[in-house]
Amino acid sequence: MSDASGARAEVELVQLLTPEGERVSHPDYTFHGTDADIAGFYRDMVLTRRIDTEATALQRQGELGIWASCLGQEAAQVGSGRAMSDQDFVFPTYREHGVAWCLGVDPVRLLGLFRGVDMGGWDPIATGFALYTIVIGAQTLHATGYAMGLERDGLVGTGDPARDAAVIGYFGDGAISQGDVNEAFVFASSYNAPIVFFCQNNQWAISEPIERQSRIPLYQRAAGFGFPGVRVDGNDVLAVKAVTEEALERARSGNGPTLIEAYTYRMGAHTTSDDPTKYRLADELEHWRLKDPIERVRAYLVRHGAVDDAFFTDLETESDALAAHLRQQCLEMPDPAATEMFDWVYAETTPYLKEQQAAFAAYQASFETESASGTGGH
Amino acid sequence: MATMTIAKALNAGLRRALEADPKVVLAGEDIGKLGGVFRVTEGLQKDFGEHRVIDSPLAESGIIGTAVGMAMRGYRPVCEIQFDGFVYPAYDQIVSQVAKMHFRSRGLLKMPMVIRIPFGGGIGAVEHHSESPEAYFAHTAGLKVVACSNALDAYWMIQQAIASDDPVIFLEPKRRYHEKAEVDDTATPDPLHAARVVQPGSDVTLLAYGPMVKVCLDAATAAAEEGRSLEVIDLRSLSPLDMAVVAQSAQKTGRVITVHEAPVNLGLGSELSARITEQCFYSLEAPVLRVGGFDTPYPPSRLEEDYLPDLDRVLDMVDRSLAY
């Protein structure tokens, strides 16, 4: 933690729940929920982690081509996900499994992309959760444009909490180096778009450390674009919820964008394809393990008697059932019909593509005819 | 019926699209008060407001990327890229995002977006202002690519492109912006993706689009004086290609020449040549020949007349075709 952004992190960090599970106050932000809400976030984070570990296991067993783990980022995702209203819209990267969970996206649907049976199998309009974007930072512009659309639709600053809407665009610390993210900041600021830029600074862009991305704390970038930035303890679900809620409210009421830097840590690999032991020290992981976003909430809940033992055992049962469901559904996920790939290229398909589709269908059918007539040659 | 330039016809077409559908929005650099560097959007912001005609920051990826989000919100963005060579900063958003959104979402998300690009050379500009990027986009599944060559098409094709539920790269022949033609705003236009025989002939077929259509028509006129009958086809749509019209002409004349400003190597002419050979092999009297820009970067403007195909280069290739 010798980097410029890390050195002052503790001072600037908004924190409402310490790693030891103690509630603390902050002059600008307050968590307004109840202990029951906190127990609910605990459940969300435990189940998110279970989805993540199960998917990682499925990848190791060859059932998924790759998986981008969110291990360690559960508080950043659940805290922000639970801050949204029904009418808000999310533009994720490829790692926002916990946000997807909060928005009610069936976790099975997250697997399709990584198994290679679809490009993202959920309905973005119905769920308010756009498809995962692989190109780093590209979605921050889509998020900004969508927010500009909300404003044009008269859904900002009406004063009606059931109508006013905002967008959250997620990205990582690596993406902040991308031109698209900087262009998104410019557009959002110039048009006062109702958007929250939610940067999960997990310290590593594959093997590139945050020092290679920025000489200043990331949230301070916002000042250069003319809107507020705030750094929150990304492993503190209460603080993330409070900070995101306020930023969303700011956006919905017509006061423009906010950059939130959720200061957190990716405890696993970037994806199942890389090996973090090659680029970072075990000490660092140990340091962050002590700040585990789930453990601190558990400590709080236990210490304050907010839940009974049955809560934890029930949750374990639920978690096991979710994992079993995910595994079974993953294995049963059918491959799409090959001729379908032609169907979705255009809204109004072209004659040439129809020809190709028909020719390919006939080609495939020819094998079936051959094997049926015993001339397959095997 | 009015006579107007291509630039004015585009302006009138955009105006009609803005009037017809409140979800149509224009976005681009300098398109508001200035009316665009070619004045194609002149007066539109004054009449439709800053929310419909959006002056953009100088950030091409931002223009296209935010249009993706607006399209997801139900808008029909029409983006202006100021010059062809400036489209490359937006290339990733166009080919990786715009082109694939419908496919990725299995049809749940449409991208009814138009990306207007003044393209080609011949105006004595500095570098990056005279490119022919059409093959990059025609090669990308999910995009449709069209080019207008006259005011009548400009008026109708821009409206058809805006009405399309697919993303359309709309190429405007910048050196023809000020050429005039009669525009009938009550006519029934040809379909957007139909090619058109603009000069019937029987000896050799010339396939062209955008700025080269006029060059080919001039070549046909000159050839006629020597008793040669050239058929000129304005492709209008580069992706998809209207192969029915192309093949019919190839079978009639047996000789085909493709003409474009873009470098010949892997240009649109290559695809046309391959498909004509596949479909019309037994009708051909000569190989399909290609006239185009050289495989060099676009040269300094003092050399562009050497670089750009002209009437003489087209006629020279007609001689070669007829020599087989």
XYZ file of C-alpha atoms in Angstrom:
702
model
C 0.000 0.000 0.000
C 2.780 2.354 -0.817
C 1.026 3.946 -3.773
C -0.048 7.551 -3.804
C -3.707 6.616 -3.817
C -3.293 4.064 -1.050
C -1.337 6.230 1.340
C -4.180 8.639 1.983
C -6.900 6.080 1.488
C -7.693 5.540 5.139
C -8.099 9.272 5.740
C -10.373 9.957 2.797
C -12.419 6.787 2.946
C -16.078 7.001 3.870
C -16.588 4.187 6.362
C -19.612 3.339 8.505
C -18.712 -0.190 9.566
C -15.155 -1.060 10.567
C -13.415 -4.308 9.621
C -14.062 -5.370 13.216
C -17.783 -4.906 12.728
C -18.225 -1.673 14.695
C -20.609 0.998 13.451
C -18.906 4.394 13.159
C -20.266 7.755 12.132
C -19.245 10.020 9.302
C -19.953 13.746 9.068
C -21.497 13.532 5.578
C -23.030 10.085 5.259
C -25.420 8.059 7.368
C -26.781 4.573 6.901
C -30.533 4.771 7.316
C -31.474 1.090 7.292
C -32.395 -1.282 10.092
C -30.618 -4.346 11.422
C -33.023 -6.406 9.332
C -31.751 -4.560 6.251
C -28.176 -5.297 7.277
C -29.052 -8.966 7.688
C -30.539 -8.820 4.195
C -27.298 -7.386 2.771
C -25.406 -10.123 4.583
C -27.592 -12.700 2.848
C -27.040 -10.991 -0.540
C -23.283 -11.012 -0.069
C -23.119 -14.620 1.107
C -25.208 -15.782 -1.836
C -23.200 -13.663 -4.274
C -20.024 -15.238 -2.979
C -21.573 -18.667 -3.336
C -22.557 -17.971 -6.951
C -19.010 -16.825 -7.531
C -17.275 -19.816 -5.937
C -19.624 -22.245 -7.647
C -18.996 -20.627 -11.023
C -15.247 -20.702 -10.398
C -15.530 -24.416 -9.606
C -17.572 -24.987 -12.756
C -14.843 -23.296 -14.774
C -12.183 -25.479 -13.162
C -14.212 -28.521 -14.136
C -14.388 -27.373 -17.731
C -18.042 -26.369 -17.705
C -17.343 -22.661 -18.253
C -14.748 -21.328 -20.672
C -13.764 -18.572 -18.288
C -15.150 -16.789 -15.225
C -14.506 -13.299 -13.883
C -14.677 -13.614 -10.110
C -16.049 -10.871 -7.867
C -14.579 -12.412 -4.719
C -13.930 -9.627 -2.225
C -16.108 -7.075 -4.024
C -19.446 -8.231 -2.621
C -20.000 -5.151 -0.470
C -19.300 -2.742 -3.306
C -21.796 -4.577 -5.489
C -24.529 -5.319 -2.980
C -24.273 -1.908 -1.327
C -24.678 -0.108 -4.651
C -27.182 -2.613 -6.026
C -29.452 -2.204 -3.017
C -29.298 1.587 -3.319
C -31.190 1.557 -6.616
C -34.831 2.225 -7.303
C -36.838 0.014 -9.644
C -36.661 2.582 -12.444
C -32.868 2.992 -12.339
C -30.757 1.307 -15.014
C -27.397 -0.441 -14.723
C -24.546 -0.738 -17.205
C -22.169 -3.390 -15.828
C -18.736 -4.655 -16.824
C -18.432 -8.467 -16.855
C -17.913 -8.810 -13.098
C -21.063 -7.349 -11.544
C -22.581 -10.641 -10.417
C -23.618 -9.188 -7.068
C -25.372 -6.252 -8.723
C -27.142 -8.684 -11.046
C -28.274 -10.623 -7.974
C -29.722 -7.470 -6.396
C -31.617 -6.654 -9.584
C -33.184 -10.082 -9.719
C -31.248 -11.402 -12.716
C -31.346 -15.213 -12.530
C -27.722 -16.178 -11.719
C -28.021 -19.072 -14.151
C -28.330 -16.498 -16.916
C -24.928 -15.045 -15.989
C -23.275 -18.348 -16.835
C -24.360 -18.507 -20.478
C -21.855 -15.911 -21.626
C -18.992 -17.704 -19.873
C -20.142 -21.143 -21.015
C -20.394 -19.828 -24.553
C -24.017 -20.603 -25.275
C -25.096 -16.968 -25.584
C -23.767 -13.390 -25.407
C -25.693 -12.602 -22.213
C -28.969 -14.404 -21.801
C -31.054 -12.014 -19.713
C -33.519 -9.353 -20.815
C -31.787 -6.013 -20.227
C -34.971 -3.994 -20.489
C -37.024 -6.144 -18.121
C -34.231 -6.408 -15.531
C -32.781 -2.886 -15.848
C -29.403 -4.569 -16.179
C -27.610 -4.132 -19.513
C -25.602 -6.971 -20.989
C -22.065 -7.487 -19.731
C -19.520 -5.465 -21.713
C -16.138 -7.018 -22.355
C -14.372 -4.026 -23.918
C -13.057 -2.070 -20.956
C -15.005 1.121 -20.301
C -17.134 1.078 -23.474
C -20.316 0.774 -21.401
C -19.716 4.031 -19.528
C -20.621 5.883 -22.734
C -23.738 3.766 -23.229
C -24.676 4.540 -19.635
C -24.192 8.257 -20.226
C -26.281 8.183 -23.412
C -29.029 6.287 -21.639
C -28.949 8.881 -18.875
C -29.221 11.639 -21.480
C -32.265 9.793 -22.781
C -33.831 9.699 -19.305
C -33.381 13.424 -19.053
C -34.966 13.929 -22.495
C -37.845 11.718 -21.428
C -38.573 14.088 -18.540
C -37.702 11.499 -15.906
C -35.281 13.653 -13.943
C -36.088 16.219 -11.297
C -39.865 15.721 -11.330
C -39.881 15.401 -7.544
C -41.817 12.143 -7.830
C -39.662 9.365 -6.332
C -41.534 6.760 -8.340
C -40.682 8.539 -11.599
C -37.265 10.111 -11.215
C -34.616 7.787 -12.601
C -30.860 7.522 -12.873
C -28.190 5.275 -14.330
C -25.229 3.552 -12.719
C -22.270 2.820 -14.950
C -19.789 0.356 -13.457
C -16.140 0.107 -14.368
C -12.808 -0.760 -12.797
C -9.594 1.017 -11.949
C -8.045 -0.162 -15.216
C -10.852 1.404 -17.240
C -10.151 4.847 -15.849
C -7.173 4.967 -18.223
C -9.449 4.413 -21.219
C -10.495 7.228 -23.504
C -14.122 6.132 -23.433
C -14.372 6.606 -19.666
C -12.910 10.077 -19.924
C -15.252 10.904 -22.811
C -18.150 9.623 -20.729
C -17.117 11.993 -17.931
C -17.046 14.904 -20.384
C -20.447 14.121 -21.900
C -22.077 13.447 -18.524
C -20.734 16.664 -17.108
C -21.533 18.824 -20.141
C -25.110 17.565 -20.362
C -25.608 17.240 -16.589
C -26.689 13.655 -17.132
C -28.348 11.707 -14.311
C -25.591 9.163 -13.843
C -23.461 7.652 -11.123
C -20.053 6.446 -12.270
C -19.241 3.564 -9.964
C -15.569 2.648 -10.095
C -14.596 -0.463 -8.198
C -10.958 0.154 -7.537
C -9.907 -3.427 -6.842
C -6.237 -2.389 -7.094
C -5.352 -4.542 -10.107
C -6.078 -4.377 -13.844
C -5.115 -7.994 -14.539
C -1.453 -7.660 -13.520
C -1.135 -3.887 -13.744
C -1.255 -2.247 -10.302
C -3.165 0.934 -9.554
C 0.132 2.847 -9.498
C 0.340 2.213 -13.231
C -3.121 3.728 -13.755
C -3.066 6.843 -11.627
C -0.848 9.121 -9.606
C -3.796 10.536 -7.714
C -6.715 8.893 -5.917
C -9.218 7.995 -8.613
C -12.166 9.852 -7.098
C -10.199 13.102 -7.456
C -10.386 12.766 -11.216
C -14.015 13.884 -11.018
C -13.023 17.395 -9.971
C -11.259 17.874 -13.283
C -14.500 17.132 -15.095
C -16.610 19.356 -12.914
C -18.574 16.968 -10.754
C -18.088 15.519 -7.272
C -16.074 12.416 -6.525
C -16.104 10.408 -3.337
C -14.050 7.490 -2.112
C -15.909 4.940 -0.072
C -14.688 1.855 1.747
C -15.729 -0.642 -0.885
C -15.676 -3.445 1.655
C -18.219 -1.680 3.849
C -21.687 -2.426 2.586
C -23.319 0.203 4.798
C -21.066 2.994 3.580
C -21.424 1.947 -0.059
C -25.195 1.895 0.315
C -25.255 5.352 1.922
C -22.874 6.954 -0.562
C -24.537 5.420 -3.625
C -27.998 6.328 -2.397
C -26.996 9.938 -2.075
C -25.304 10.024 -5.489
C -28.344 8.431 -7.132
C -30.638 10.902 -5.443
C -28.441 13.714 -6.659
C -28.668 12.388 -10.205
C -32.412 11.747 -10.098
C -33.127 15.214 -8.817
C -31.287 16.809 -11.734
C -27.993 17.688 -10.101
C -25.839 15.662 -12.437
C -23.168 13.002 -12.212
C -21.068 11.715 -9.336
C -17.991 9.524 -9.402
C -17.850 6.959 -6.628
C -14.581 5.166 -6.090
C -15.283 2.037 -4.102
C -11.901 1.231 -2.601
C -11.789 -2.528 -2.511
C -9.758 -5.546 -3.473
C -10.106 -8.354 -5.958
C -9.249 -11.364 -3.791
C -9.167 -13.781 -6.701
C -7.633 -13.655 -10.143
C -8.764 -11.161 -12.795
C -10.347 -14.139 -14.490
C -9.798 -17.851 -14.187
C -7.179 -17.468 -16.922
C -4.573 -15.575 -14.946
C -2.442 -16.430 -11.924
C -2.231 -13.577 -9.412
C 0.652 -15.228 -7.526
C 2.848 -14.156 -10.428
C 2.226 -10.467 -9.918
C 1.303 -9.810 -6.311
C 2.514 -10.749 -2.874
C 0.711 -13.060 -0.483
C 1.041 -10.397 2.235
C -1.229 -8.113 0.309
C -3.974 -10.701 0.115
C -3.641 -11.343 3.866
C -3.905 -7.624 4.533
C -7.182 -7.474 2.637
C -8.523 -10.724 4.025
C -8.761 -8.932 7.356
C -11.054 -6.435 5.689
C -13.370 -9.077 4.218
C -16.690 -7.435 3.441
C -18.753 -10.377 4.638
C -16.931 -11.137 7.869
C -17.330 -7.641 9.212
C -21.095 -7.719 8.774
C -21.255 -11.126 10.378
C -19.282 -9.766 13.319
C -21.729 -6.888 13.622
C -24.800 -9.115 13.426
C -23.439 -11.557 16.003
C -22.150 -8.939 18.400
C -25.421 -7.043 18.434
C -27.618 -10.116 18.493
C -29.336 -8.817 15.363
C -30.020 -12.339 14.153
C -30.189 -15.736 15.780
C -28.220 -18.865 14.979
C -31.048 -20.156 12.814
C -30.464 -17.234 10.454
C -26.980 -18.474 9.689
C -27.921 -22.142 9.376
C -30.917 -21.300 7.175
C -28.691 -19.160 5.009
C -26.211 -21.978 4.671
C -28.993 -24.290 3.539
C -30.216 -21.668 1.064
C -26.691 -21.158 -0.196
C -26.177 -24.892 -0.758
C -29.470 -25.119 -2.608
C -28.551 -22.148 -4.811
C -25.209 -23.725 -5.662
C -26.824 -27.054 -6.518
C -29.414 -25.291 -8.657
C -26.738 -23.295 -10.449
C -24.664 -26.393 -11.143
C -27.574 -28.407 -12.448
C -28.884 -25.581 -14.619
C -25.422 -24.924 -15.998
C -24.950 -28.517 -17.052
C -28.391 -28.594 -18.616
C -27.920 -25.346 -20.507
C -28.475 -26.333 -24.122
C -26.303 -25.232 -27.015
C -28.187 -22.911 -29.337
C -29.148 -24.179 -32.785
C -26.325 -23.284 -35.173
C -28.646 -21.741 -37.742
C -29.827 -19.251 -35.072
C -26.614 -17.255 -35.369
C -27.916 -15.833 -38.620
C -31.189 -14.720 -37.050
C -29.983 -11.885 -34.886
C -27.381 -10.102 -37.014
C -29.914 -7.560 -38.270
C -33.350 -6.373 -37.276
C -34.170 -6.508 -40.989
C -32.117 -9.402 -42.310
C -30.442 -9.344 -45.709
C -30.947 -11.659 -48.706
C -27.285 -12.694 -48.648
C -27.496 -13.756 -45.011
C -30.713 -15.680 -45.659
C -28.921 -17.506 -48.479
C -26.046 -18.366 -46.168
C -28.426 -19.579 -43.488
C -30.344 -21.761 -45.944
C -27.149 -23.152 -47.442
C -25.754 -23.948 -44.019
C -28.998 -25.607 -42.924
C -28.922 -27.748 -46.067
C -25.268 -28.591 -45.456
C -26.030 -29.713 -41.904
C -29.058 -31.676 -43.071
C -26.924 -33.479 -45.643
C -25.018 -35.221 -42.851
C -28.246 -36.420 -41.282
C -29.362 -37.806 -44.662
C -26.002 -39.508 -45.143
C -26.013 -41.180 -41.752
C -29.657 -42.175 -42.146
C -28.912 -43.871 -45.457
C -25.793 -45.532 -44.086
C -23.384 -43.762 -46.393
C -21.628 -41.867 -43.668
C -18.393 -43.689 -44.375
C -17.609 -44.609 -40.775
C -40.582 19.612 -57.210
C -37.536 21.662 -56.321
C -33.980 21.760 -57.545
C -31.484 21.487 -54.739
C -27.929 20.504 -53.877
C -27.074 17.258 -52.126
C -26.315 19.238 -48.952
C -29.715 20.960 -49.065
C -31.474 17.714 -49.897
C -29.906 16.060 -46.842
C -30.961 19.029 -44.769
C -34.525 18.739 -46.050
C -34.524 14.980 -45.433
C -33.253 15.425 -41.881
C -35.845 18.104 -41.254
C -38.634 15.830 -42.438
C -37.342 12.978 -40.240
C -37.172 15.271 -37.209
C -40.747 16.395 -37.869
C -42.050 12.881 -38.414
C -40.664 11.247 -35.279
C -39.957 12.997 -31.958
C -37.493 10.216 -31.095
C -35.113 11.287 -33.870
C -32.175 13.249 -32.484
C -29.111 14.585 -34.280
C -25.708 14.675 -32.605
C -22.296 15.798 -33.738
C -19.591 18.400 -33.607
C -20.602 21.881 -34.745
C -23.979 20.738 -36.058
C -26.005 23.239 -34.015
C -25.420 26.959 -34.413
C -22.898 26.501 -37.207
C -25.075 23.991 -39.037
C -22.166 21.610 -39.579
C -18.949 22.328 -41.423
C -20.766 21.467 -44.673
C -23.972 23.200 -43.463
C -25.971 19.991 -43.817
C -27.734 20.635 -40.499
C -28.163 24.367 -41.017
C -31.142 25.845 -39.174
C -32.212 22.574 -37.584
C -31.157 23.394 -34.044
C -32.933 26.735 -34.294
C -36.167 24.994 -35.252
C -35.969 21.798 -33.188
C -33.990 22.923 -30.140
C -30.818 21.839 -28.405
C -32.421 18.659 -27.122
C -33.072 17.360 -30.632
C -30.020 18.770 -32.411
C -27.152 18.226 -30.038
C -23.825 20.013 -30.309
C -21.343 17.397 -29.094
C -18.000 17.666 -27.347
C -15.063 16.922 -29.651
C -15.024 13.222 -28.935
C -16.066 10.801 -31.665
C -16.165 7.699 -29.509
C -18.312 9.687 -27.118
C -20.718 10.703 -29.872
C -21.272 7.125 -31.002
C -21.085 5.553 -27.530
C -23.687 7.880 -26.043
C -25.861 7.295 -29.109
C -25.815 3.578 -28.233
C -27.298 4.418 -24.841
C -29.856 6.767 -26.369
C -30.878 4.083 -28.856
C -31.355 1.679 -25.945
C -33.624 4.297 -24.410
C -35.781 4.312 -27.572
C -34.235 7.205 -29.465
C -33.129 7.165 -33.104
C -29.807 9.021 -33.081
C -28.343 10.426 -36.274
C -24.659 11.064 -35.633
C -22.533 13.279 -37.803
C -18.851 12.456 -38.088
C -17.280 15.662 -39.297
C -14.827 14.058 -41.735
C -14.181 10.469 -42.795
C -10.737 10.339 -41.200
C -12.218 11.270 -37.832
C -14.368 8.164 -37.648
C -11.485 6.004 -36.506
C -11.537 7.194 -32.877
C -15.138 5.903 -32.855
C -14.285 2.708 -34.700
C -14.407 0.495 -31.610
C -17.820 1.759 -30.584
C -19.142 1.244 -34.125
C -17.813 -2.231 -34.875
C -17.708 -3.708 -31.357
C -20.796 -2.137 -29.817
C -23.217 -0.659 -32.365
C -22.862 -3.535 -34.837
C -23.224 -6.296 -32.263
C -25.911 -5.086 -29.854
C -28.832 -6.660 -31.732
C -26.945 -9.944 -32.105
C -25.744 -10.012 -28.499
C -29.220 -9.395 -27.130
C -30.876 -11.834 -29.525
C -32.987 -9.039 -30.921
C -34.065 -7.494 -27.610
C -32.034 -4.335 -28.234
C -32.251 -2.552 -31.537
C -29.734 0.032 -32.724
C -31.718 2.307 -35.041
C -28.773 4.593 -35.531
C -27.443 6.480 -38.533
C -23.801 7.475 -38.719
C -23.348 10.134 -41.380
C -19.858 10.409 -42.815
C -18.806 12.872 -45.530
C -16.366 10.670 -47.436
C -13.851 10.692 -50.262
C -11.461 13.193 -51.731
C -11.352 15.858 -54.358
C -11.733 18.961 -52.221
C -8.087 19.869 -51.717
C -8.122 19.141 -48.007
C -5.319 18.276 -45.593
C -4.747 14.732 -44.365
C -7.521 12.751 -42.631
C -10.127 14.723 -44.584
C -10.344 12.589 -47.753
C -10.598 8.962 -46.680
C -12.714 6.143 -48.050
C -13.409 3.914 -45.031
C -16.372 2.014 -46.488
C -14.766 -1.419 -46.676
C -14.032 -1.458 -42.942
C -17.713 -1.051 -42.204
C -19.057 -3.200 -45.039
C -16.880 -5.998 -43.663
C -18.600 -5.783 -40.266
C -21.672 -7.936 -39.729
C -24.499 -6.006 -38.125
C -23.866 -2.763 -39.979
C -25.524 -1.612 -43.153
C -23.606 0.762 -45.400
C -25.088 3.042 -48.038
C -23.794 5.893 -50.188
C -25.835 8.498 -51.996
C -24.637 10.057 -55.237
C -27.261 12.699 -56.023
C -29.722 15.054 -54.363
C -32.827 12.958 -54.963
C -31.277 9.907 -53.303
C -29.795 12.041 -50.565
C -33.253 13.310 -49.645
C -34.919 9.908 -49.561
C -32.091 7.659 -48.467
C -31.367 9.662 -45.317
C -35.001 9.303 -44.273
C -35.008 5.591 -45.065
C -31.780 5.101 -43.127
C -33.270 6.864 -40.104
C -36.411 4.726 -40.335
C -34.353 1.517 -40.453
C -34.142 -0.493 -37.246
C -30.571 -1.428 -38.121
C -27.499 0.796 -37.741
C -26.658 2.435 -41.059
C -23.333 3.957 -42.054
C -24.454 6.761 -44.358
C -21.732 7.942 -46.711
C -22.047 11.364 -48.304
C -19.884 12.268 -51.312
C -18.423 15.477 -49.963
C -17.092 16.725 -53.277
C -20.626 16.463 -54.719
C -22.360 18.312 -51.856
C -23.015 21.300 -54.081
C -24.239 19.474 -57.171
C -27.880 20.067 -57.925
C -30.745 17.862 -59.023
C -34.502 17.851 -58.956
C -35.935 16.455 -55.744
C -39.507 15.208 -55.822
C -40.653 15.020 -52.208
C -43.853 13.254 -53.183
C -42.223 10.447 -55.172
C -42.126 6.823 -54.076
C -38.411 6.204 -53.571
C -36.533 3.035 -54.476
C -35.872 0.721 -51.526
C -32.783 1.753 -49.525
C -30.805 -1.338 -50.454
C -31.612 -1.450 -54.162
C -29.009 -0.737 -56.823
C -30.080 1.329 -59.811
C -29.136 1.267 -63.485
C -28.511 4.963 -64.060
C -27.314 4.595 -67.658
C -28.366 1.580 -69.697
C -25.740 0.121 -72.046
C -24.732 -3.110 -73.698
C -20.922 -3.391 -74.018
C -19.425 -2.972 -70.534
C -20.934 -2.543 -67.047
C -19.473 0.061 -64.698
C -20.263 -0.409 -61.003
C -19.894 2.713 -58.879
C -21.278 4.534 -55.845
C -21.062 7.969 -54.273
C -18.660 10.387 -55.957
C -17.627 7.928 -58.691
C -21.100 7.661 -60.224
C -20.648 10.995 -61.975
C -17.187 9.990 -63.191
C -18.681 6.834 -64.687
C -21.570 8.688 -66.293
C -19.079 11.080 -67.874
C -17.069 8.107 -69.079
C -20.203 6.593 -70.620
C -20.909 9.834 -72.467
C -17.339 9.981 -73.791
C -17.396 6.313 -74.791
C -20.653 6.776 -76.639
C -18.896 9.179 -78.971
C -16.639 6.298 -79.926
C -19.618 4.049 -80.447
C -19.253 2.149 -77.184
C -22.246 1.524 -74.988
C -21.468 1.540 -71.259
C -23.989 0.564 -68.616
C -23.574 2.457 -65.348
C -24.956 1.087 -62.093
C -25.179 3.171 -58.929
C -24.884 0.560 -56.192
C -26.374 2.899 -53.557
C -26.112 0.142 -50.947
C -22.655 -1.286 -50.229
C -23.837 -3.669 -47.541
C -25.991 -5.461 -48.374
C -25.162 -5.474 -52.074
C -27.999 -5.724 -54.550
C -26.509 -8.615 -56.496
C -29.660 -9.200 -58.530
C -29.203 -5.943 -60.425
C -25.439 -6.433 -60.686
C -25.693 -10.012 -61.965
C -28.357 -9.157 -64.485
C -26.121 -6.486 -65.974
C -23.031 -8.715 -65.905
C -24.917 -11.409 -67.768
C -26.068 -8.873 -70.328
C -22.733 -7.194 -71.068
C -20.293 -9.952 -70.075
C -17.806 -7.301 -69.004
C -17.731 -5.584 -65.611
C -15.517 -2.880 -64.135
C -15.759 -1.705 -60.537
C -14.887 1.905 -59.801
C -14.257 3.423 -56.383
C -11.914 5.930 -54.765
C -10.841 3.551 -52.009
C -7.631 1.560 -52.497
C -8.177 -1.450 -54.737
C -6.629 -3.978 -52.361
C -9.491 -5.666 -50.477
C -11.839 -2.862 -51.445
C -15.496 -3.243 -52.337
C -14.480 -4.038 -55.911
C -12.788 -7.205 -54.683
C -16.011 -8.516 -53.187
C -18.001 -7.533 -56.261
C -15.477 -9.246 -58.489
C -15.619 -12.447 -56.453
C -19.389 -12.599 -56.356
C -19.822 -11.772 -60.034
C -17.336 -14.516 -60.851
C -19.237 -16.976 -58.662
C -22.628 -16.094 -60.065
C -21.926 -15.162 -63.693
C -18.786 -17.114 -64.645
C -20.175 -18.523 -67.866
C -21.485 -15.140 -69.003
C -18.204 -13.297 -68.631
C -16.157 -12.311 -71.672
C -13.394 -10.748 -69.576
C -12.217 -10.839 -65.979
C -13.926 -8.363 -63.672
C -11.540 -5.397 -63.590
C -11.093 -2.822 -60.867
C -10.378 0.896 -60.979
C -9.627 2.534 -57.653
C -7.276 4.475 -55.480
C -3.727 3.199 -55.180
C -2.624 1.192 -52.171
C -1.035 4.251 -50.620
C -2.220 6.575 -47.906
C -4.327 9.341 -49.380
C -1.690 11.657 -50.866
C -1.123 15.397 -50.383
C -3.912 17.239 -52.143
C -1.630 18.444 -54.958
C -1.463 14.798 -56.008
C -5.072 13.816 -55.473
C -5.989 14.170 -59.124
C -3.375 11.532 -59.862
C -4.661 9.325 -57.073
C -8.386 9.536 -57.745
C -9.900 7.520 -60.586
C -10.973 9.849 -63.382
C -12.686 9.507 -66.714
C -9.454 8.561 -68.509
C -8.565 5.773 -66.096
C -12.067 4.372 -66.394
C -11.940 4.512 -70.210
C -8.501 2.931 -70.206
C -9.910 0.022 -68.230
C -12.844 -0.202 -70.647
C -10.270 -0.685 -73.415
C -8.595 -3.449 -71.430
C -11.889 -5.181 -70.819
C -12.875 -5.043 -74.481
C -9.451 -6.334 -75.536
C -10.192 -9.788 -74.068
